XYZ file of C-alpha atoms in Angstrom:
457
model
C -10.803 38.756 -12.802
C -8.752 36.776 -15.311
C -8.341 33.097 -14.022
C -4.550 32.644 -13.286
C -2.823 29.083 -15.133
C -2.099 26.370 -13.438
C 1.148 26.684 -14.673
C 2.008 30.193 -13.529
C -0.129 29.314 -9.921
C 2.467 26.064 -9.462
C 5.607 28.198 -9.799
C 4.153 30.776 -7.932
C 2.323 29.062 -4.839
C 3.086 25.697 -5.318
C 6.597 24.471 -5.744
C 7.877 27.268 -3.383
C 6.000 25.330 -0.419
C 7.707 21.573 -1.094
C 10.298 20.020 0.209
C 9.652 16.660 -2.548
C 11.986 14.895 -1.377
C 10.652 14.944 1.933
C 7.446 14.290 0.911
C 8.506 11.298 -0.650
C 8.013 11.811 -4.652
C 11.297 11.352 -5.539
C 12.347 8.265 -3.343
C 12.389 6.666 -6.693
C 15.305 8.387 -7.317
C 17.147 7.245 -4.268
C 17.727 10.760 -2.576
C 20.521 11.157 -0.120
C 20.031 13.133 2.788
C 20.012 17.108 2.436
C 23.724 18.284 2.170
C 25.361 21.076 3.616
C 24.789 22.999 0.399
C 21.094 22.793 0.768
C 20.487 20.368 -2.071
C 19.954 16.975 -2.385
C 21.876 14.280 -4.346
C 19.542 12.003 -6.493
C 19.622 10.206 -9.377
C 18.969 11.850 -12.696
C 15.795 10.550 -14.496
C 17.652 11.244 -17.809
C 21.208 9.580 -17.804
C 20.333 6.985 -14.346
C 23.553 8.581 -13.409
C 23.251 9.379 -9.032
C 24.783 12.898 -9.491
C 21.387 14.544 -9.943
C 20.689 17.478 -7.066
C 17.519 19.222 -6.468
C 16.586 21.762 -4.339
C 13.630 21.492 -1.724
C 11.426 24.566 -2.924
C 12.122 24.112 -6.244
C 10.501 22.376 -9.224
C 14.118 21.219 -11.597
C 16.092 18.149 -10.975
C 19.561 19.507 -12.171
C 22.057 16.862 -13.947
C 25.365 18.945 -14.041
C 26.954 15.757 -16.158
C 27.525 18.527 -18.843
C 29.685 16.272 -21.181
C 27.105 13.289 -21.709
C 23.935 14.688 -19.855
C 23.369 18.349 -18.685
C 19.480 18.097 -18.831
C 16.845 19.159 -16.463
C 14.187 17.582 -15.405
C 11.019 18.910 -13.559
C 9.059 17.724 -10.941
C 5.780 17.412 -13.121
C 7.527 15.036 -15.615
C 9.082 12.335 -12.744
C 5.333 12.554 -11.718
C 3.949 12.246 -14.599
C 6.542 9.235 -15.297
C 5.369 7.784 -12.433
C 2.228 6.987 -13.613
C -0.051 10.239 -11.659
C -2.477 11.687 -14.068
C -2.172 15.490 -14.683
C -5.079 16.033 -12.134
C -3.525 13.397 -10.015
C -0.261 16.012 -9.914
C -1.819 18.811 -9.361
C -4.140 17.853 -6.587
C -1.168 16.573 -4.928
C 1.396 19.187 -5.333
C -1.394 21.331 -3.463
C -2.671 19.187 -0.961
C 1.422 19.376 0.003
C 1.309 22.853 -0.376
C -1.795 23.800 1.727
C -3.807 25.544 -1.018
C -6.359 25.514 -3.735
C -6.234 25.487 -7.350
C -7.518 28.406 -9.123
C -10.706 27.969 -10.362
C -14.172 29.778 -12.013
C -15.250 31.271 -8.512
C -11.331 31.723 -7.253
C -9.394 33.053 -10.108
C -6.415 33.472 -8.128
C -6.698 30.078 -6.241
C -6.766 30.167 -2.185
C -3.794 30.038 -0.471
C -4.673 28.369 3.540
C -1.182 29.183 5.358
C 1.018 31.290 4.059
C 2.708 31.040 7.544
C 5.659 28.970 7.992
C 3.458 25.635 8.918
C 4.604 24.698 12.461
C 6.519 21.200 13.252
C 3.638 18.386 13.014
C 3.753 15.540 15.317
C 4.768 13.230 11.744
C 7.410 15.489 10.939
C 8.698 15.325 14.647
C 8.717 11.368 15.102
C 10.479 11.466 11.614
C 13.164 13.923 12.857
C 13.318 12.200 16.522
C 14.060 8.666 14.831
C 16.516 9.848 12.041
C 18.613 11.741 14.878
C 18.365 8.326 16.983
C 19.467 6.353 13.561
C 22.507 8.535 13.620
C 23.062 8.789 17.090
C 23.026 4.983 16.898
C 23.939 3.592 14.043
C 24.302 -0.049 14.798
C 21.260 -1.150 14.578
C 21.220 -0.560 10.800
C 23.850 -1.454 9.992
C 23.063 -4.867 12.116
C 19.254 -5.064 9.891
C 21.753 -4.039 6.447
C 23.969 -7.075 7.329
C 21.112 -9.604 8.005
C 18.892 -8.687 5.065
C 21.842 -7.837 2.845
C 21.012 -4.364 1.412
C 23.263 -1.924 -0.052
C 24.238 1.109 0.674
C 21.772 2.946 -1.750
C 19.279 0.614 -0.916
C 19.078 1.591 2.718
C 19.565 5.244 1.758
C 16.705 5.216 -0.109
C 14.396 3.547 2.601
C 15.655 6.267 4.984
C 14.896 4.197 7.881
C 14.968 5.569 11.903
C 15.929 3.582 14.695
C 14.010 3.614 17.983
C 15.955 3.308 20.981
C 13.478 3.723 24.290
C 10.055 4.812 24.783
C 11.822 7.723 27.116
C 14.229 9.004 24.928
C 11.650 9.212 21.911
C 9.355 11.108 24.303
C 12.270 13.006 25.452
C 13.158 14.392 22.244
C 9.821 14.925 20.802
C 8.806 17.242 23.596
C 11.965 19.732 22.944
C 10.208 19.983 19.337
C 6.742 20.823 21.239
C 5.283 17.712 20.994
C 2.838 16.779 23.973
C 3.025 13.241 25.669
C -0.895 12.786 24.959
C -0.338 13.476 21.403
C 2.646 11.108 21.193
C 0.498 8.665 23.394
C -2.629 8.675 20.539
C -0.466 8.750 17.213
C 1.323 5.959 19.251
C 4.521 7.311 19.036
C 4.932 6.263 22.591
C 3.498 2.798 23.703
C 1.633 3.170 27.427
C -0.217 1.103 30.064
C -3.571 1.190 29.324
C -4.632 2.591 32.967
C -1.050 3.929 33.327
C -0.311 6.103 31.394
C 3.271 6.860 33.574
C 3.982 3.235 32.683
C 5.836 2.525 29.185
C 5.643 -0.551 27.208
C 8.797 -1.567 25.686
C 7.828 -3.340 22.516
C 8.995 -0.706 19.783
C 12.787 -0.700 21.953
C 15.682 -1.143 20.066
C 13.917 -1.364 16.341
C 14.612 -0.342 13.524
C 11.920 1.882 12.396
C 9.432 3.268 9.467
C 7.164 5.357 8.323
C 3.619 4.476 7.447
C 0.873 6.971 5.974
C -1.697 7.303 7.653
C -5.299 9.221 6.295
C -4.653 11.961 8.707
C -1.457 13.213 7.439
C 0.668 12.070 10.201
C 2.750 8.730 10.066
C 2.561 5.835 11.616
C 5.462 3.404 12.950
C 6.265 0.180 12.165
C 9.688 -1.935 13.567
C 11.700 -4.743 12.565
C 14.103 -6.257 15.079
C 17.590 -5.500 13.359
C 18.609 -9.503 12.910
C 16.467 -12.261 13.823
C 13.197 -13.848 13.572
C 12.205 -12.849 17.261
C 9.676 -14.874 19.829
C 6.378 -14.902 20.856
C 7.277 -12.291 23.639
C 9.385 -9.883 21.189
C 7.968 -10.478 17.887
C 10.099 -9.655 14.726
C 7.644 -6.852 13.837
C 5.330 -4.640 15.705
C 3.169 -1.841 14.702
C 2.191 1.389 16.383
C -1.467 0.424 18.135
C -2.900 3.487 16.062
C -1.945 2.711 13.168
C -4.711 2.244 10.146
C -3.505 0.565 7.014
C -5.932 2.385 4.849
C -3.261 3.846 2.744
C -0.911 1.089 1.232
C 2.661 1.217 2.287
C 4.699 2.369 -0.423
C 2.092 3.110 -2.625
C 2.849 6.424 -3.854
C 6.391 5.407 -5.056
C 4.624 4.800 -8.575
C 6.232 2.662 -11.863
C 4.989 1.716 -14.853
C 3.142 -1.946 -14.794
C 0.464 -3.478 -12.517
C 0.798 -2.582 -8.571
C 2.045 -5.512 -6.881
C 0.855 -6.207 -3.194
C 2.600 -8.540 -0.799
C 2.268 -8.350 3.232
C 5.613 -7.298 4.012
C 7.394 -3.858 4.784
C 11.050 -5.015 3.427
C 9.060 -7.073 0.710
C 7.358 -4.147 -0.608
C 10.811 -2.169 -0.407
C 12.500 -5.763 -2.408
C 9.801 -5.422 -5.180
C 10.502 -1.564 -5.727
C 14.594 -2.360 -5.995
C 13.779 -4.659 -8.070
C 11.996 -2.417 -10.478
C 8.711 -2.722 -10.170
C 5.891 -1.204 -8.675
C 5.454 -2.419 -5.088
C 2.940 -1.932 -1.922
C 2.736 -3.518 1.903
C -0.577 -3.842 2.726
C 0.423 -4.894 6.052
C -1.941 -8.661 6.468
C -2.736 -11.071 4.243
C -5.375 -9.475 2.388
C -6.049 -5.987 0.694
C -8.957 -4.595 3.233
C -12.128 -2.914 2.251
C -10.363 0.485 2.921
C -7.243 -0.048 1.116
C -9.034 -1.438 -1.577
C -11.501 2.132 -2.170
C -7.899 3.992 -1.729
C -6.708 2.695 -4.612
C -9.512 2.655 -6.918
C -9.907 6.505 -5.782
C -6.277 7.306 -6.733
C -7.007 5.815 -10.252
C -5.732 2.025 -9.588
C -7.170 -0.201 -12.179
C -5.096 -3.359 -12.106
C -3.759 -5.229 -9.330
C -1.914 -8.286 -8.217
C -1.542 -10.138 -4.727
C 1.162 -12.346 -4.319
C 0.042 -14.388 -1.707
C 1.691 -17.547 0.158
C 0.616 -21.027 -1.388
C -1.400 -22.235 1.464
C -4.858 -22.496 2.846
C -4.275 -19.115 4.809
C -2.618 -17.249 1.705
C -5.659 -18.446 -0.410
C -8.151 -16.992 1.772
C -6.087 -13.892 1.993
C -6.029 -14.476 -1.806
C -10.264 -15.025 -2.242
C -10.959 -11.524 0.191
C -8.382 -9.280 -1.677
C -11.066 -10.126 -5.188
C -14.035 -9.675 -3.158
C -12.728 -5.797 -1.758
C -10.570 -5.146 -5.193
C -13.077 -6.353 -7.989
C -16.142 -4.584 -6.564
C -14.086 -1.253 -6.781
C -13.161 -2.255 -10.389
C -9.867 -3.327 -10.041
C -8.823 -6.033 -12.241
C -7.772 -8.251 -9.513
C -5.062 -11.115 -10.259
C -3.055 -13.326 -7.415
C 0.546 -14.803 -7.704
C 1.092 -18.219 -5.599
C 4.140 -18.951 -4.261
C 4.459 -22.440 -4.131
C 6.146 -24.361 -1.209
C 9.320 -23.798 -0.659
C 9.479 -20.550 -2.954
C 11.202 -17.436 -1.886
C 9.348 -14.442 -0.742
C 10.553 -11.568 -3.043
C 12.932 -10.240 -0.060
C 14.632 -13.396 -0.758
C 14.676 -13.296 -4.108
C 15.895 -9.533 -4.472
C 18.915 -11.045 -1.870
C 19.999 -13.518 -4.484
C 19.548 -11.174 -7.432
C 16.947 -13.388 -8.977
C 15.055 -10.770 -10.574
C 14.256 -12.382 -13.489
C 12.635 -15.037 -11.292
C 10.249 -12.435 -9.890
C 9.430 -11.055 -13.373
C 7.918 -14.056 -14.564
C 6.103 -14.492 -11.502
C 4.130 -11.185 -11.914
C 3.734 -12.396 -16.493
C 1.910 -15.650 -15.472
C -0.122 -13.953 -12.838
C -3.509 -15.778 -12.778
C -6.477 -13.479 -13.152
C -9.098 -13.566 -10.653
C -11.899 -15.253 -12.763
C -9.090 -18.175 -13.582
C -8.702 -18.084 -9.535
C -12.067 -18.596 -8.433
C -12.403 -21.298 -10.773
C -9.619 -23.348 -9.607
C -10.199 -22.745 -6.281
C -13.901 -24.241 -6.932
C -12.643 -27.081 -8.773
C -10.391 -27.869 -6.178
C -13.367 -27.833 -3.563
C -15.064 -29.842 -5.134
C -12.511 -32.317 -5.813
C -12.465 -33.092 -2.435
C -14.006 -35.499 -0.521
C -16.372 -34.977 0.533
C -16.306 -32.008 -1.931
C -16.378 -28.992 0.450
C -19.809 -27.784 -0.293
C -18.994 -23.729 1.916
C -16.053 -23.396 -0.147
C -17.575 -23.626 -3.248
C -20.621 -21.928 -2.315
C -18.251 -19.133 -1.066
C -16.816 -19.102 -4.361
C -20.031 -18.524 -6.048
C -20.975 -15.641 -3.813
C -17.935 -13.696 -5.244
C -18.257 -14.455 -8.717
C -21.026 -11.388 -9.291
C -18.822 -9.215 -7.691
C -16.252 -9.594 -10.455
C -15.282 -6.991 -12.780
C -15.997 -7.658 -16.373
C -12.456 -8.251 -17.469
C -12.226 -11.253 -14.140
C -16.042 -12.199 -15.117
C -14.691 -13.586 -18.578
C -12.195 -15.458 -17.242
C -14.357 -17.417 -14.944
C -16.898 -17.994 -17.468
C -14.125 -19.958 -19.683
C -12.257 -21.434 -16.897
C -15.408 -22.346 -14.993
C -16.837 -23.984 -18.134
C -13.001 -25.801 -18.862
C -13.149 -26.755 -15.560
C -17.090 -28.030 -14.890
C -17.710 -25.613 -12.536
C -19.495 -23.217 -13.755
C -23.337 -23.716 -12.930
C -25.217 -20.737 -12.490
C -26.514 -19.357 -9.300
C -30.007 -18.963 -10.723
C -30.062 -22.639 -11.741
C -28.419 -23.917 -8.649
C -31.216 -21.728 -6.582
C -34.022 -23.490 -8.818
C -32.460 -26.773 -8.377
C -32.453 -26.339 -4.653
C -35.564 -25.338 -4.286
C -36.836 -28.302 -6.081
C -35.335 -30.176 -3.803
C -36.958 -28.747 -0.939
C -40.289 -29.080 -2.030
C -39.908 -32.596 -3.200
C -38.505 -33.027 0.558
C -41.994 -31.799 2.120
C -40.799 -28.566 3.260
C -43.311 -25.885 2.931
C -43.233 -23.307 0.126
C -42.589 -19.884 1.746
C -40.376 -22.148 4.051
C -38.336 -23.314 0.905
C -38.393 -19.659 -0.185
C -36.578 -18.165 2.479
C -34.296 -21.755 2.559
C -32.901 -20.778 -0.741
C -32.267 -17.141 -0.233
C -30.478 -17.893 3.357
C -28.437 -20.354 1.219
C -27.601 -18.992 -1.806
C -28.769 -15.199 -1.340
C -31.085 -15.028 -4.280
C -34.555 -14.227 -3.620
C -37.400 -16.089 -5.938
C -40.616 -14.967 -6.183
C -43.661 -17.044 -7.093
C -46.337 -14.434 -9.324
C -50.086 -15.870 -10.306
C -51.208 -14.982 -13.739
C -54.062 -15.822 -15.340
C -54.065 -16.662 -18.935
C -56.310 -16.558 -21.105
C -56.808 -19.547 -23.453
């Protein structure tokens, strides 16, 4: 049998099955909600004009701007705009679709559902919490007022609102959802050894939507105004929730990725035209970190907060990002500099721009951060041994840059040679030699090994 094209198998199996708006590969484009007529309203990637519509199902962004526009644009080239490989698109488009590509041993490609695929509990908690944003629409419009975002800006985010743990439940069981189910995606927060008993900390949030590796979301809420307390925190997080996959990650644009620890940051980098992720702490985890490098990430910057705490965060991002071979570099915001929420707020985008141009490359990092251990007194001997232990994880881009920084910067000893030099030391000290052995490789993690040879004269 004559394998089908990947061309003819998209049109045919494919697009039919997306809704891509819903999916979330056109947020770019600043979707409204669907419209009477079925459509929705977007902006058109040809003229940047909002009076784009696409229909879910269908693989054309219309522009019906006749006079000065009239183009249309498909679904593959916004992807492909976006930065996704032509594998990356079509292993997407049918993951979303439920089905196979065709291939040498299925010519026709393998279809898993054709049935209409029943309401999952992510699609519920979506539905439930854009009914409640509706049914309540103060408390975005209180968040819009304190963080100062426009109109498009918050249609775009598409955020929920969560009112009570009982009307959430309430409204996800008419769509068939069971309490246990909303109890382990943590849709619903519960007593541990109560399950009758409901917490309150997601009440009266705003809410949104993080991905989550099995396919459903996962909340996260801001209070609408405020900075909260220590007994109602300005943020929470559903308790199930696993930051594996990068908020905002898949909302793709040309340039590095830029990674900061906050939701409405992430959104604040993405307005402001650049290609922004949440990562949700102060660090990019082990998990996140093989993510990326497995959707093709190769470059990657952290903007991290100019103290002791954002430095760390700073030092563990490099250790998880440059051992997956991503080019790792970290911004610093310096005391008293705004966070880019702030900065998007006072329309100081060109600010942010040439934060992310002098990024500092990893290797340039490290070295700094050594020279600055050992510039104190007494030079902090962990810190720059810590430093040391990351520099062979670097990837060879970063590994240059500490090798002339390190050198500028007298800092750049070997380990080998520092190993040598401490064993020396031991054995001048008395201590034993397999003793001094196993000293050095506790210490520095290299392993020497003494041989015999006899030579011959």
């Amino acid at each position: 049998m004559q394998r089908q094209s990947i061309t003819e198998f998209l049109h045919e199996k494919v697009y039919p099955e997306i809704d891509a708006v819903a999916e979330g590969l056109l947020d770019h484009l600043k979707p409204t909600k669907l419209q009477t007529s079925g459509s929705y309203r977007l902006v058109c990637p040809a003229c940047n004009k909002h009076e784009a519509f696409h229909l879910p199902g269908s693989h054309l962004i219309h522009c019906p701007r006749k006079n000065k526009c009239g183009k249309q644009t498909s679904l593959w080239d916004v992807m492909e705009a976006s930065g996704y490989s032509r594998k990356e698109i079509v292993e997407r488009l049918c993951q979303l679709a439920r089905v196979e590509p065709p291939s040498s041993s299925n010519p026709e490609g393998v279809v898993h559902n054709n049935a209409p695929a029943a309401l999952t509990p992510g699609r519920a908690i979506i539905q439930v919490t854009q009914l409640l944003a509706r049914k309540y629409p103060k408390l975005l419009q209180d968040l819009q007022s304190d963080r100062g975002f426009s109109d498009d800006q918050m249609a775009t985010m598409r955020l929920g609102a969560y009112t009570t743990a009982e009307e959430v439940m309430s409204l996800l069981e008419e769509r068939g959802i069971s309490k246990d189910v909303a109890i382990a995606k943590g849709y619903v927060l519960v007593e541990e050894h109560d399950h009758s008993k409901y917490r309150r900390a997601m009440n009266n949030r705003v809410i949104g939507y993080w991905p989550h590796p099995d396919g459903d979301v996962r909340l996260w809420g801001r209070l609408p105004a405020g900075k909260g307390d220590q007994w109602n925190k300005k943020y929470r997080f559903a308790d199930s929730l696993k930051k594996d996959v990068p908020y905002l990650f898949s909302m793709r644009k040309p340039g590095p990725l830029i990674a900061v620890e906050g939701t409405f940051d992430g959104w604040s980098i993405q307005f402001m035209g650049f290609w922004g992720t949440a990562i949700g702490q102060s660090s990019v985890n082990a998990a996140q970190a093989a993510h990326l490098a497995s959707e093709g990430v190769t470059e990657l910057a952290h903007m991290v907060d100019g103290d002791a705490a954002g430095y760390d965060g700073g030092l563990t991002t490099i250790r998880n990002c440059e051992s997956a071979g991503i080019v790792t570099s970290i911004i610093p915001l310096g005391e008293g500099m705004d966070d880019p929420d702030a900065l998007r707020k006072a329309g100081k985008t060109a600010v942010f721009a040439s934060l992310i141009d002098n990024r500092m490359n990893a290797g340039q990092f490290l070295a700094r951060m050594c020279h600055a251990y050992s510039m104190e007194s007494p030079p902090n001997v962990a810190g720059i041994r810590k430093i040391h232990a990351l520099v062979p994880l670097l990837s060879p881009v970063s590994a240059k840059h500490w090798l002339d920084w390190s050198l500028t910067l007298g800092v750049g000893i070997s380990q080998d040679t520092a190993a040598v030099r401490l064993l020396n030391t031991f054995i001048n000290g008395g201590v034993e030699v397999a003793e001094a052995l196993d000293l050095v490789l506790k210490r520095t993690g290299i392993r020497i090994t003494l041989t015999q040879e006899t030579i011959h004269g």
